[in-house]
Amino acid sequence: MVYLAFLLFFNLISCFPSSHAQNTDLKLPLRAVNLGNWLVTEGWMKPSRFDGIINKDLLDGAHVQFLSTKLNKYLCAENGGGTVLVANRISPSDWETFRLWRVNESYFHLRVLNKQFVGLGNQGVKAVSNTPTHSETFQIVRKDDAPNRVRLKASNGFFLQVQSETLVTADYTGSSWDDSDPSVFNIAIVNTLQGEYQITNGYGPVKAPQVMQAHWDSYITEQDFKFISANGLSAVRIPVGWWIAQDPNPPKPFVGGSLKALDNAFTW
């Protein structure tokens, strides 16, 4: 549910008369338009603001599955978490599905069904930690000409390898991409999220403010408000994210600036 919370938004305003209609008598019912996708980013926007993100298909909250090319079996968090990882399933389900917590463009935490994180154990690779640390951080290394072919580098600098159906370790140093290589997996992305959290987390703290400011400045402008008024509409509805209440310093990875854009709407 924590990921859903990142995507929920509330409306600080449901609708308000545009400045061009404020000097006239308010006539009901209002003729209004919803200005969605401006101050709350959504994945359907065109042109897409997500296209510039490196590994844009591996955004925070995505659900992925890993198929060992050597065994042709899926990586599995036994019992949904709380014990070791194995690679003995011929078809994927909940135990074989991992949710990405994106750290940056290449590094991730892997969360299993029971909300534990995959990490290094004394014997093998386990999903037992309730809080991700350095030990629960993995680099997803993609093959240049086949991005769905990946290897998982653990925090100790070694790759995960499938030694057998019941033994997955993080101690491999090879570099082959052959099917017989025990460290190679085919990754399947079975579900993705595209919202404000994903776009700001995806671009990172340096680039995200630039991308979002450019979007706020260009997606809806004063000319749009003039067009709305000229065509007989008397109100607008502007969805905003809950994080706007803490602007200009919202919790990370959200970036400040959307409140100023909302202020512009009141003056237009």
Coordinates of C-alpha atoms in Angstrom, one line a residue:
M1 CA 0.0 0.0 0.0
V2 CA 2.9 2.4 0.5
Y3 CA 3.4 2.6 -3.3
L4 CA -0.3 3.4 -3.7
A5 CA 0.1 6.3 -1.3
F6 CA 2.8 7.8 -3.5
L7 CA 0.3 7.9 -6.4
L8 CA -2.7 9.2 -4.6
F9 CA -3.5 12.9 -5.0
F10 CA -6.1 15.2 -3.4
N11 CA -7.6 18.3 -4.7
L12 CA -6.7 21.5 -2.9
I13 CA -9.3 23.0 -5.1
S14 CA -12.1 21.3 -6.9
C15 CA -13.0 24.1 -9.2
F16 CA -12.7 27.8 -9.2
P17 CA -13.9 30.5 -11.6
S18 CA -11.2 31.7 -14.1
S19 CA -10.0 35.3 -13.8
H20 CA -11.8 36.1 -17.0
A21 CA -15.2 35.2 -15.4
Q22 CA -14.7 36.7 -11.9
N23 CA -16.3 40.0 -12.8
T24 CA -19.5 38.4 -14.1
D25 CA -22.4 36.8 -12.2
L26 CA -21.7 33.2 -11.5
K27 CA -24.1 31.1 -13.6
L28 CA -24.9 27.5 -12.7
P29 CA -24.3 24.9 -13.8
L30 CA -20.7 25.7 -14.4
R31 CA -19.0 24.7 -17.7
A32 CA -15.6 23.4 -16.5
V33 CA -12.6 21.6 -17.8
N34 CA -10.3 19.2 -15.9
L35 CA -6.6 20.2 -16.3
G36 CA -5.2 16.8 -15.4
N37 CA -1.6 15.7 -16.0
W38 CA -0.3 19.2 -15.3
L39 CA 0.5 19.3 -11.6
V40 CA 0.1 15.6 -11.1
T41 CA 2.1 13.6 -13.7
E42 CA 0.5 10.5 -15.3
G43 CA 2.0 8.0 -17.7
W44 CA -0.5 8.7 -20.5
M45 CA 0.8 12.2 -21.2
K46 CA 1.9 13.0 -24.8
P47 CA 4.7 13.7 -25.5
S48 CA 5.9 11.4 -22.7
R49 CA 8.1 13.0 -20.1
F50 CA 9.2 9.4 -19.1
D51 CA 11.2 8.8 -22.4
G52 CA 14.4 10.5 -21.1
I53 CA 14.7 8.2 -18.1
I54 CA 17.5 5.6 -18.2
N55 CA 16.0 2.2 -17.8
K56 CA 12.5 3.7 -18.1
D57 CA 10.9 0.3 -18.0
L58 CA 12.4 -0.4 -14.6
L59 CA 10.7 2.3 -12.6
D60 CA 10.0 2.2 -8.9
G61 CA 7.2 -0.2 -8.1
A62 CA 7.6 -2.3 -11.2
H63 CA 6.9 -6.1 -10.8
V64 CA 9.5 -8.3 -12.4
Q65 CA 10.3 -12.0 -12.7
F66 CA 13.7 -13.7 -13.4
L67 CA 14.0 -16.8 -15.5
S68 CA 17.4 -18.7 -15.2
T69 CA 18.7 -19.4 -18.7
K70 CA 20.7 -22.3 -17.4
L71 CA 17.9 -24.2 -15.7
N72 CA 14.9 -22.6 -17.5
K73 CA 13.4 -22.2 -14.0
Y74 CA 12.2 -19.0 -12.2
L75 CA 13.9 -17.4 -9.3
C76 CA 11.6 -17.8 -6.3
A77 CA 11.3 -16.4 -2.8
E78 CA 10.4 -19.6 -1.0
N79 CA 7.2 -19.2 1.0
G80 CA 6.9 -15.6 -0.3
G81 CA 9.8 -14.5 1.9
G82 CA 11.4 -15.2 5.2
T83 CA 13.9 -17.8 3.9
V84 CA 16.2 -18.6 1.0
L85 CA 15.8 -17.9 -2.7
V86 CA 15.6 -20.9 -5.0
A87 CA 15.3 -21.4 -8.7
N88 CA 12.9 -24.4 -9.2
R89 CA 9.6 -23.1 -10.5
I90 CA 8.6 -23.8 -14.1
S91 CA 5.9 -21.1 -14.1
P92 CA 5.8 -17.7 -12.3
S93 CA 3.3 -16.6 -9.7
D94 CA 3.4 -14.4 -6.6
W95 CA 6.5 -16.0 -5.0
E96 CA 8.4 -15.6 -8.3
T97 CA 7.5 -11.9 -8.6
F98 CA 9.7 -9.2 -7.2
R99 CA 8.8 -5.5 -6.7
L100 CA 11.5 -3.0 -7.6
W101 CA 12.5 -0.2 -5.2
R102 CA 14.6 1.9 -7.4
V103 CA 17.7 3.5 -5.8
N104 CA 19.0 5.0 -9.1
E105 CA 19.1 4.1 -12.8
S106 CA 20.9 0.8 -12.2
Y107 CA 20.6 -0.2 -8.5
F108 CA 17.5 -1.6 -6.9
H109 CA 16.1 -3.3 -3.8
L110 CA 14.0 -6.4 -4.6
R111 CA 10.9 -6.8 -2.4
V112 CA 9.1 -10.1 -2.2
L113 CA 5.5 -11.0 -1.5
N114 CA 5.8 -10.9 2.3
K115 CA 7.3 -7.4 2.1
Q116 CA 10.9 -8.5 2.9
F117 CA 13.9 -7.7 0.8
V118 CA 16.3 -9.9 -1.0
G119 CA 19.8 -9.8 0.5
L120 CA 23.0 -11.7 1.3
G121 CA 22.8 -14.4 4.0
N122 CA 25.5 -16.5 5.6
Q123 CA 24.5 -19.4 3.3
G124 CA 22.9 -18.4 0.0
V125 CA 20.7 -15.5 -0.9
K126 CA 17.7 -14.8 1.4
A127 CA 14.7 -12.6 1.6
V128 CA 14.5 -11.9 5.4
S129 CA 15.1 -8.2 6.0
N130 CA 12.2 -5.9 6.6
T131 CA 14.3 -2.8 5.9
P132 CA 16.6 -2.5 2.8
T133 CA 20.3 -1.6 3.5
H134 CA 23.5 -1.8 1.4
S135 CA 23.3 -5.6 1.7
E136 CA 19.9 -5.6 0.1
T137 CA 21.0 -3.5 -2.9
F138 CA 21.5 -5.1 -6.3
Q139 CA 22.7 -3.8 -9.7
I140 CA 20.7 -5.0 -12.6
V141 CA 23.2 -5.3 -15.5
R142 CA 21.6 -5.5 -18.9
K143 CA 23.1 -7.0 -22.1
D144 CA 23.7 -4.1 -24.5
D145 CA 21.9 -5.7 -27.5
A146 CA 19.3 -7.6 -25.5
P147 CA 18.1 -5.5 -22.5
N148 CA 15.8 -8.3 -21.2
R149 CA 18.9 -10.4 -20.6
V150 CA 20.3 -9.5 -17.2
R151 CA 22.6 -10.4 -14.4
L152 CA 22.2 -9.3 -10.8
K153 CA 25.3 -8.0 -9.1
A154 CA 25.2 -8.1 -5.3
S155 CA 26.6 -5.6 -2.8
N156 CA 29.7 -7.8 -2.3
G157 CA 30.7 -7.2 -6.0
F158 CA 29.8 -10.7 -7.2
F159 CA 26.9 -11.9 -9.4
L160 CA 24.0 -14.1 -8.3
Q161 CA 24.3 -17.5 -9.7
V162 CA 22.0 -20.5 -9.8
Q163 CA 24.2 -23.4 -8.6
S164 CA 21.2 -25.7 -8.5
E165 CA 17.4 -25.5 -8.2
T166 CA 17.8 -25.1 -4.4
L167 CA 21.0 -23.1 -4.1
V168 CA 21.3 -19.5 -5.2
T169 CA 24.5 -17.7 -4.2
A170 CA 26.2 -14.4 -4.8
D171 CA 29.8 -15.5 -5.6
Y172 CA 30.1 -15.6 -9.4
T173 CA 32.8 -13.7 -11.3
G174 CA 32.2 -14.9 -14.9
S175 CA 31.3 -12.6 -17.8
S176 CA 29.5 -14.8 -20.4
W177 CA 26.0 -14.1 -21.6
D178 CA 25.5 -17.7 -22.9
D179 CA 22.4 -19.7 -21.9
S180 CA 24.6 -22.0 -19.9
D181 CA 26.0 -19.2 -17.7
P182 CA 24.5 -19.7 -14.2
S183 CA 24.3 -15.9 -13.6
V184 CA 22.2 -15.0 -16.6
F185 CA 18.5 -14.4 -16.3
N186 CA 15.7 -13.3 -18.7
I187 CA 13.8 -10.6 -17.0
A188 CA 10.0 -10.2 -17.5
I189 CA 8.3 -6.9 -16.6
V190 CA 4.8 -7.9 -15.6
N191 CA 3.5 -4.6 -14.1
T192 CA 4.7 -1.0 -14.1
L193 CA 3.7 2.3 -12.4
Q194 CA 4.0 5.7 -14.0
G195 CA 3.2 8.6 -11.7
E196 CA 4.9 11.6 -10.1
Y197 CA 6.9 9.4 -7.7
Q198 CA 8.2 7.3 -10.6
I199 CA 9.2 10.2 -12.8
T200 CA 11.0 12.2 -10.1
N201 CA 12.7 9.1 -8.7
G202 CA 13.6 8.0 -12.2
Y203 CA 15.3 11.2 -13.2
G204 CA 17.0 11.6 -9.8
P205 CA 17.5 14.7 -7.7
V206 CA 19.6 16.6 -10.2
K207 CA 17.6 16.3 -13.4
A208 CA 14.1 15.8 -12.0
P209 CA 13.7 19.5 -11.0
Q210 CA 14.7 20.6 -14.5
V211 CA 12.3 18.2 -16.2
M212 CA 9.3 19.0 -13.9
Q213 CA 9.8 22.8 -14.1
A214 CA 9.9 22.6 -17.9
H215 CA 6.7 20.6 -17.9
W216 CA 4.8 23.0 -15.5
D217 CA 5.9 26.0 -17.6
S218 CA 4.8 24.5 -20.9
Y219 CA 2.0 22.0 -20.4
I220 CA -0.6 24.6 -19.4
T221 CA 0.0 28.3 -20.0
E222 CA -1.9 31.6 -19.8
Q223 CA -2.8 31.2 -23.4
D224 CA -4.7 28.0 -22.5
F225 CA -6.7 29.9 -19.9
K226 CA -7.6 32.6 -22.5
F227 CA -8.7 29.8 -24.9
I228 CA -10.9 28.2 -22.1
S229 CA -12.6 31.6 -21.4
A230 CA -13.0 32.5 -25.0
N231 CA -14.9 29.2 -25.6
G232 CA -17.5 29.8 -22.9
L233 CA -16.0 27.7 -20.0
S234 CA -16.2 29.4 -16.6
A235 CA -14.2 27.1 -14.3
V236 CA -11.3 24.7 -14.2
R237 CA -10.5 21.7 -12.0
I238 CA -6.8 21.3 -11.2
P239 CA -5.7 18.0 -9.5
V240 CA -2.7 18.4 -7.3
G241 CA -0.6 16.0 -5.3
W242 CA -0.6 15.8 -1.5
W243 CA 3.1 16.8 -1.5
I244 CA 2.2 20.3 -2.7
A245 CA 1.2 21.1 0.9
Q246 CA 5.0 20.9 1.7
D247 CA 6.2 22.9 -1.3
P248 CA 8.8 24.2 -1.9
N249 CA 10.5 21.4 0.1
P250 CA 8.3 18.3 -0.4
P251 CA 9.5 14.8 0.7
K252 CA 11.9 13.1 -1.7
P253 CA 11.8 12.2 -4.5
F254 CA 9.2 14.9 -5.2
V255 CA 10.5 18.3 -6.2
G256 CA 9.3 21.8 -5.4
G257 CA 7.7 24.2 -7.8
S258 CA 4.2 23.0 -8.4
L259 CA 2.7 25.4 -5.9
K260 CA 4.1 28.4 -7.8
A261 CA 2.5 26.9 -11.0
L262 CA -0.8 26.7 -9.1
D263 CA -0.5 30.3 -8.0
N264 CA -0.1 31.3 -11.7
A265 CA -3.4 29.7 -12.4
F266 CA -5.2 31.9 -9.9
T267 CA -3.7 35.1 -11.6
W268 CA -4.5 33.9 -15.1

